[in-house]
Coordinates of C-alpha atoms and ligand atoms in Angstrom, one line a residue:
X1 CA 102.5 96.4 117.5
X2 CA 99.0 95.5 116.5
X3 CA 97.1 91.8 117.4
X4 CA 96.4 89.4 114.4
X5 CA 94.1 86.5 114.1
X6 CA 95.3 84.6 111.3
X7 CA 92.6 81.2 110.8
X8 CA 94.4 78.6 109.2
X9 CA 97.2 80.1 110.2
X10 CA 99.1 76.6 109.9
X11 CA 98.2 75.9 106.3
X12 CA 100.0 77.0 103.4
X13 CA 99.1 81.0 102.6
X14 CA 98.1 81.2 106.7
X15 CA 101.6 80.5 107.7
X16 CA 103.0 82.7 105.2
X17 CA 101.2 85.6 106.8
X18 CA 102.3 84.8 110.1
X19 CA 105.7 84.4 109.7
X20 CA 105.7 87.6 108.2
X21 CA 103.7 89.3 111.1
X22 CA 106.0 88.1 113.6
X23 CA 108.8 89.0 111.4
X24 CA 107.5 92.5 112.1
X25 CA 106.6 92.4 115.5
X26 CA 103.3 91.8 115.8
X27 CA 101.3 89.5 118.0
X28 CA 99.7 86.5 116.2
X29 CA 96.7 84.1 117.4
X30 CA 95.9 81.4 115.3
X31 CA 92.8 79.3 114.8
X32 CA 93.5 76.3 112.8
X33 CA 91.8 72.8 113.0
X34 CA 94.5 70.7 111.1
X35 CA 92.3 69.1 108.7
X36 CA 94.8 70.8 105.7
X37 CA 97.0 72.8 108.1
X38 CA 100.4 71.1 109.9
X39 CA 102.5 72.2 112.6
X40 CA 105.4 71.7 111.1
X41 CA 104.6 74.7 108.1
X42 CA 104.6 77.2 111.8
X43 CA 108.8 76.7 112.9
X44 CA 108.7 79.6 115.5
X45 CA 105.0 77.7 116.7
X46 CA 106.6 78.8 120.4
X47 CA 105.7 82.6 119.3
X48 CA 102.2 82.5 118.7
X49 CA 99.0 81.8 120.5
X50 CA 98.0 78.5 118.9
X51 CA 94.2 77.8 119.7
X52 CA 93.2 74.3 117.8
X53 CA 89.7 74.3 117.2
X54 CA 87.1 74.5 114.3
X55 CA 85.6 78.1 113.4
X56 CA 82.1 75.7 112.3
X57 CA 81.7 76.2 116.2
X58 CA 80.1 79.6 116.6
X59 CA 81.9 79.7 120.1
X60 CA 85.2 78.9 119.2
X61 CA 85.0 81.2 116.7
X62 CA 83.7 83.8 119.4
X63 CA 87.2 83.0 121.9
X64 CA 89.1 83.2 118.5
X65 CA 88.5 87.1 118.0
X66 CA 88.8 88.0 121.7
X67 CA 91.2 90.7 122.1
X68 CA 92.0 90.8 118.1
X69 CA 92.6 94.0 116.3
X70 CA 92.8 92.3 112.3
X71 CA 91.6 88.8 111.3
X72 CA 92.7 87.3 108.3
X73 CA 90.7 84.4 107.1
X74 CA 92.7 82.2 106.0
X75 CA 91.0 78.9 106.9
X76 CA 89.2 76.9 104.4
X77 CA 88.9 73.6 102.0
X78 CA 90.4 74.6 99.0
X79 CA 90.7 72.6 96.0
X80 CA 87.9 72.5 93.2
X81 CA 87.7 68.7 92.6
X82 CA 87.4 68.4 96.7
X83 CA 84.4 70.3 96.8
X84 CA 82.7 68.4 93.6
X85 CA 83.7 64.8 95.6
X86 CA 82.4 66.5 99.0
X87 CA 80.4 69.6 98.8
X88 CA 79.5 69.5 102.4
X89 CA 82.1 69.0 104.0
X90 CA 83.9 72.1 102.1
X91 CA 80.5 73.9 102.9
X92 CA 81.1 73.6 106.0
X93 CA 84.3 74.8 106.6
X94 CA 84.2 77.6 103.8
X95 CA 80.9 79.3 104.2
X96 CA 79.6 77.9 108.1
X97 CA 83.0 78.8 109.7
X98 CA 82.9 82.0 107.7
X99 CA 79.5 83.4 108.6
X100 CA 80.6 82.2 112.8
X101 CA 83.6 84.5 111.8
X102 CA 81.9 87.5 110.9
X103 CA 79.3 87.4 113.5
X104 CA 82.2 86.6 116.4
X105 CA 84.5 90.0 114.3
X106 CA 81.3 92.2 114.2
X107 CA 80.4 91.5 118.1
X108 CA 84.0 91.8 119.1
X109 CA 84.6 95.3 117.4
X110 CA 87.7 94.2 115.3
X111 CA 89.1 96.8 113.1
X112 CA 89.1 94.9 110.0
X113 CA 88.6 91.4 108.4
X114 CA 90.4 90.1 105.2
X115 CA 88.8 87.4 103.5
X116 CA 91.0 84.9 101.1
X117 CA 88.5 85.0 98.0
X118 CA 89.4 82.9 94.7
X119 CA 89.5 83.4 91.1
X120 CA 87.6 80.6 90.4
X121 CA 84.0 82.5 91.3
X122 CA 85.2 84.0 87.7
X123 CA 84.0 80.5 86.1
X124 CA 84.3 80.1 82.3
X125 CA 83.7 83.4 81.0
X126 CA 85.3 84.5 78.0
X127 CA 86.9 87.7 78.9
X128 CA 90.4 87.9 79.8
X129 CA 91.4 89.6 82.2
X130 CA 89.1 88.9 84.7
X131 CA 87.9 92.5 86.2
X132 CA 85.8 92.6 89.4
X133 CA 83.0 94.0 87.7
X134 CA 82.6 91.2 85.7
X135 CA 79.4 89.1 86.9
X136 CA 80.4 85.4 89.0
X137 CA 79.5 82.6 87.4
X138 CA 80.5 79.5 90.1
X139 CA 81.1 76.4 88.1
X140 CA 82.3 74.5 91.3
X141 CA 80.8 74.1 95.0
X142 CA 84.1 75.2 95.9
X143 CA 83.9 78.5 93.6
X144 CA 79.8 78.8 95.1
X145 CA 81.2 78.9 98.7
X146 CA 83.8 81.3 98.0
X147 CA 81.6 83.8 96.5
X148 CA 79.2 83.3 99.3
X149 CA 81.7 84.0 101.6
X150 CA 82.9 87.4 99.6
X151 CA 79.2 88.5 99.4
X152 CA 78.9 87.5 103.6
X153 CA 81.9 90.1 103.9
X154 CA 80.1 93.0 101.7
X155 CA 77.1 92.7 103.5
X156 CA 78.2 92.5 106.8
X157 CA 80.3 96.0 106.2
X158 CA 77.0 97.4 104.8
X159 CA 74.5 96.3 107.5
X160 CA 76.9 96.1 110.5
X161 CA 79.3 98.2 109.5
X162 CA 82.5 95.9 110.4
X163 CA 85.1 96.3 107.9
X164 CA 86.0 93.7 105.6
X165 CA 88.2 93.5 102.3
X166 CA 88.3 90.4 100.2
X167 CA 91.4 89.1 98.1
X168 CA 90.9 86.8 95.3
X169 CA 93.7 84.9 95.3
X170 CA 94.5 83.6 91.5
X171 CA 96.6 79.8 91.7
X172 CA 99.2 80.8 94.6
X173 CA 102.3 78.8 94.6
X174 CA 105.0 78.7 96.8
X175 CA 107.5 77.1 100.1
X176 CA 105.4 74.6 102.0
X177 CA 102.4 74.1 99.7
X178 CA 101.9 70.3 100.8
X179 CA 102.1 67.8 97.7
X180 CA 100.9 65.3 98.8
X181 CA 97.4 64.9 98.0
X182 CA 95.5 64.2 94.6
X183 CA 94.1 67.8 95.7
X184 CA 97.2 69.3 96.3
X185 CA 97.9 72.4 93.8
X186 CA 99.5 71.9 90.5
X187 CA 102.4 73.6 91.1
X188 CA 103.6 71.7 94.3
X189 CA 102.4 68.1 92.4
X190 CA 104.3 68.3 89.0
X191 CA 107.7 69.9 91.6
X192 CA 107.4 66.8 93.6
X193 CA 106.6 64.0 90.4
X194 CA 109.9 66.0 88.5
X195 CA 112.7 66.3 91.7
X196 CA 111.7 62.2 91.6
X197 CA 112.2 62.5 87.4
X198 CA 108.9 60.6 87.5
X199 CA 106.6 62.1 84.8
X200 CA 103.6 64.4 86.1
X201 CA 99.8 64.0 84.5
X202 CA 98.4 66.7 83.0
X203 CA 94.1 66.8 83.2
X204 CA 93.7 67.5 79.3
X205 CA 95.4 69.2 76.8
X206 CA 97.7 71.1 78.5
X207 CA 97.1 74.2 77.1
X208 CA 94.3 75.3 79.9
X209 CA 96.0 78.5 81.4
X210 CA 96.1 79.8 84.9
X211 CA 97.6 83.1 86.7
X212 CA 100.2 81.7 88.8
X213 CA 101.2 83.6 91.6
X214 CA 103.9 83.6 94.3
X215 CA 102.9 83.4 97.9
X216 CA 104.6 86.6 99.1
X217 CA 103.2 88.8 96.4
X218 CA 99.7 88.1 97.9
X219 CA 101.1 88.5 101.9
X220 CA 102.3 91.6 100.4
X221 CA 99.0 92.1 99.5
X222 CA 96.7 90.9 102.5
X223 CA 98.7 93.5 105.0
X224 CA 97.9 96.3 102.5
X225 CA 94.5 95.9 103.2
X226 CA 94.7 95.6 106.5
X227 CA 95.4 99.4 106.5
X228 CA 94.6 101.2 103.0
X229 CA 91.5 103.7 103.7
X230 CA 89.9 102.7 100.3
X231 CA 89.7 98.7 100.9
X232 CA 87.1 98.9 103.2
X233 CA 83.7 96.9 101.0
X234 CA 85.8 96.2 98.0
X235 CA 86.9 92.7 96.3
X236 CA 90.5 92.6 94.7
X237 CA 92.1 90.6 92.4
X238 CA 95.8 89.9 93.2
X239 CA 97.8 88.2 90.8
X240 CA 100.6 88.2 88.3
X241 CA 98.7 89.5 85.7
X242 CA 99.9 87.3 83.3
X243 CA 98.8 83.1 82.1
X244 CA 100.8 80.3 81.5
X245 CA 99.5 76.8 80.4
X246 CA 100.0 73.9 81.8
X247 CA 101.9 72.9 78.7
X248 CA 104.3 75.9 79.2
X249 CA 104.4 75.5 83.4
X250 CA 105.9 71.7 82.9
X251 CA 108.6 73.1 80.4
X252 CA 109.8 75.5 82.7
X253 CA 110.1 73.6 85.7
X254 CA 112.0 70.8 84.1
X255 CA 114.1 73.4 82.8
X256 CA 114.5 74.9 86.2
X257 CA 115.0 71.1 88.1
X258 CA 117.2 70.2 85.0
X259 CA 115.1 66.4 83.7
X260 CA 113.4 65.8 80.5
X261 CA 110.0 64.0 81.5
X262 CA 107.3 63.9 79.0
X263 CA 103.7 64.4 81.1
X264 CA 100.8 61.8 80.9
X265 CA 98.0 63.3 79.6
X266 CA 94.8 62.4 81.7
X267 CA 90.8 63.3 81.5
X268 CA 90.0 66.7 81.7
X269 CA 88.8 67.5 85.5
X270 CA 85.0 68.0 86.3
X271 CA 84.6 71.5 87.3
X272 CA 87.6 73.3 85.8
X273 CA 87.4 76.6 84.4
X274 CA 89.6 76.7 81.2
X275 CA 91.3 80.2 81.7
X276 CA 92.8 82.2 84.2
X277 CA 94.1 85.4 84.9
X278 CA 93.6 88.9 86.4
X279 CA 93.0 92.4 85.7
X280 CA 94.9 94.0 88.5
X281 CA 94.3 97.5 88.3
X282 CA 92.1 97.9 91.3
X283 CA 94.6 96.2 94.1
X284 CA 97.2 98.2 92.8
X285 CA 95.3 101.8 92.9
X286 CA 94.0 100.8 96.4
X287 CA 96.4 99.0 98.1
X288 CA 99.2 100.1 95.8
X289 CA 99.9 96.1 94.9
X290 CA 102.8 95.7 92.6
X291 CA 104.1 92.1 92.5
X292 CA 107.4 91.5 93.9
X293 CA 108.2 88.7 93.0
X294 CA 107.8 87.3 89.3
X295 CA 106.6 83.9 88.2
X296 CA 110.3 82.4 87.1
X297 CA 111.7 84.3 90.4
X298 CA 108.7 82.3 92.6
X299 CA 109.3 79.1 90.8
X300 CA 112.9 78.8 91.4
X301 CA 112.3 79.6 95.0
X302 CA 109.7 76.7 95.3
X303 CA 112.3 74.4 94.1
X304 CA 114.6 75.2 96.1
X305 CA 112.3 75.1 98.7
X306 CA 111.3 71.4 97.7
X307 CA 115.0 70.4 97.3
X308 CA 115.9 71.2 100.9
X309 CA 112.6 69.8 102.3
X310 CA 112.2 66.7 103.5
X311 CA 108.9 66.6 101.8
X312 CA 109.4 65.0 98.7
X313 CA 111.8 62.2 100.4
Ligands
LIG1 C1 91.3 76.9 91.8 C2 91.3 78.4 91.7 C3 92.3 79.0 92.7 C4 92.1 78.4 94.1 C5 92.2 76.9 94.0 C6 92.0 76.2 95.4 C7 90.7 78.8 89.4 C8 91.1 79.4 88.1 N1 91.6 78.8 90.4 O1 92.5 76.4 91.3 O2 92.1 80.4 92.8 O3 93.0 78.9 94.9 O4 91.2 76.4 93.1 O5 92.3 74.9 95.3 O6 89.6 78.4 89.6 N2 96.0 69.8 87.1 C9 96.7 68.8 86.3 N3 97.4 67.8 87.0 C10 97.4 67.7 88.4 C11 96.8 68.7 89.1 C12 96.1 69.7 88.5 O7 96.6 68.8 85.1 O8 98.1 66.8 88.9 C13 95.4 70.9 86.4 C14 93.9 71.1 86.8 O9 93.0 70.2 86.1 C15 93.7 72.5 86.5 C16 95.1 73.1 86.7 O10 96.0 72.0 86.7 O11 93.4 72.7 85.1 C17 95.2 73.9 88.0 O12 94.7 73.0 89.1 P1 94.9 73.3 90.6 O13 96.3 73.6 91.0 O14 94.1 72.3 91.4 O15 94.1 74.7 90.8 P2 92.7 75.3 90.2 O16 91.6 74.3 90.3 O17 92.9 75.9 88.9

């Protein structure tokens, strides 16, 4: 049995991660200061030290890591157009809380820290795949503070020598991803607008593409690195491997919930990167990554998920 700190451990990914770690036994702590994250995504909350606090507080992160063998960071304001509508805010929790982290894992001696990267530091280069050697270009403060955070990690595993491994997650989908908020991922929005056969908007054309991938594929992911020799420095893509447009994504889910809605097509939204999707090579020689789980599999699994719920009621 090993000790895990999982911040933002009661947001969507976070939770993932723990139930899984309980699942096998481990003991979980988690940091999470509700701004995104809900109790209610944490049903076996009774099992788990559940401190809530902001990590932007340099001692609260310090009392997080106490006694912690791994921390995953988990914790953050995601969404792009968030970020361009408040970049401070999501400065503050993504790259402040992040640097309190680090400096709390490094003084506390913990074995290893996983960072939750994103795709979007890729920006709007041409190239598809996206390979980790391939230069950031941030088009969003969202996608800055993310790469900021990844380059924190690096260099505290160079000067300090604390060991840290970031994931760049590419558009993860899955059970408990909350709908309900114009920021709220694509996936979970257009399952909620067709279970109510009311007709999802779609920012431009439709034929932007993105590298949808299910939740457990990436907790399958994240507890690789926990313990592969090689992660130690690096930044992975985990993904599918594969795109699908927006176009293609609404087709298959109203295939899957069984309505025929045509989408609304909207503006284009300020600081989204056209194309997505990941070279995967790396995650899977390291941490021997193989997804699990494929996109129609994950997508059935989400409706279902969103049927039962109460969440779209
Ligand atoms: C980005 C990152 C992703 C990160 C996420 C955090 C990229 C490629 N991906 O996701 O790694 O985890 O931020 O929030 O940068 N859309 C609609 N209608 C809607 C909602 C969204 O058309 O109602 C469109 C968006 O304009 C976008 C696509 O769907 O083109 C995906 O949007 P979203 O789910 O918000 O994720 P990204 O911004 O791509």
């Amino acid at each position: 049995m090993s000790s895990y700190l999982v911040t933002g451990g009661a947001g969507f990914i976070g939770s993932h991660l723990v139930m899984r770690l309980l699942h096998k036994g481990h003991s979980v702590r988690i940091v999470d200061n509700l701004v995104t994250g809900r109790h209610a995504n944490l049903p076996e909350l009774e099992r788990v030290d559940f401190l809530e606090a902001d990590l932007a507080n340099a001692e609260i992160a310090q009392k997080a890591v106490q006694g912690m063998e791994f921390v995953l960071h988990q914790a953050a304001i995601p969404s792009v157009p968030r970020s361009v509508s408040d970049p401070v805010t999501s400065h503050r929790a993504n790259v402040d809380a992040t640097l309190n982290l680090l400096c709390a894992a490094r003084d506390a001696k913990v074995a290893r820290l996983i960072f939750a990267g994103s795709s979007s530091v890729y920006g709007d280069t041409p190239t598809l795949p996206k390979h980790e050697s391939m230069p950031a270009d941030p088009r969003s403060p969202y996608a800055l503070q993310k790469f900021i955070g990844e380059q924190y990690s690096q260099l505290f595993t160079e000067l300090y020598g604390l060991e840290t491994t970031t994931i760049r997650y590419f558009n993860v989908f899955g059970p408990r991803q909350d709908p309900g908020s114009p920021y709220s991922g694509v996936i979970s929005r257009f399952i909620k607008l067709l279970l109510a056969g009311e007709p999802p908007t779609i920012h431009g054309d439709g034929e932007q593409t993105r590298d949808f991938t299910y939740v457990d594929n990436v907790v399958d992911a994240v507890l690789a690195a926990c313990s592969a020799p090689d992660a130690v420095g690096r930044v992975m893509n985990v993904a599918m491997g594969e795109r699908t447009s927006l176009k293609q994504l609404v087709s298959m889910l109203s295939d899957i919930i069984g309505v025929a809605v045509e989408p609304i097509y909207g503006d284009p939204r300020g600081g989204d990167v056209r194309d997505s999707q990941a070279d995967c090579a790396l995650a899977q020689e390291v941490l021997n990554y193989q997804p699990r789980i494929s996109f129609q599999e994950g997508l059935r699994r989400t409706v279902d998920w969103y049927r039962q719920s109460s969440v779209h009621s």
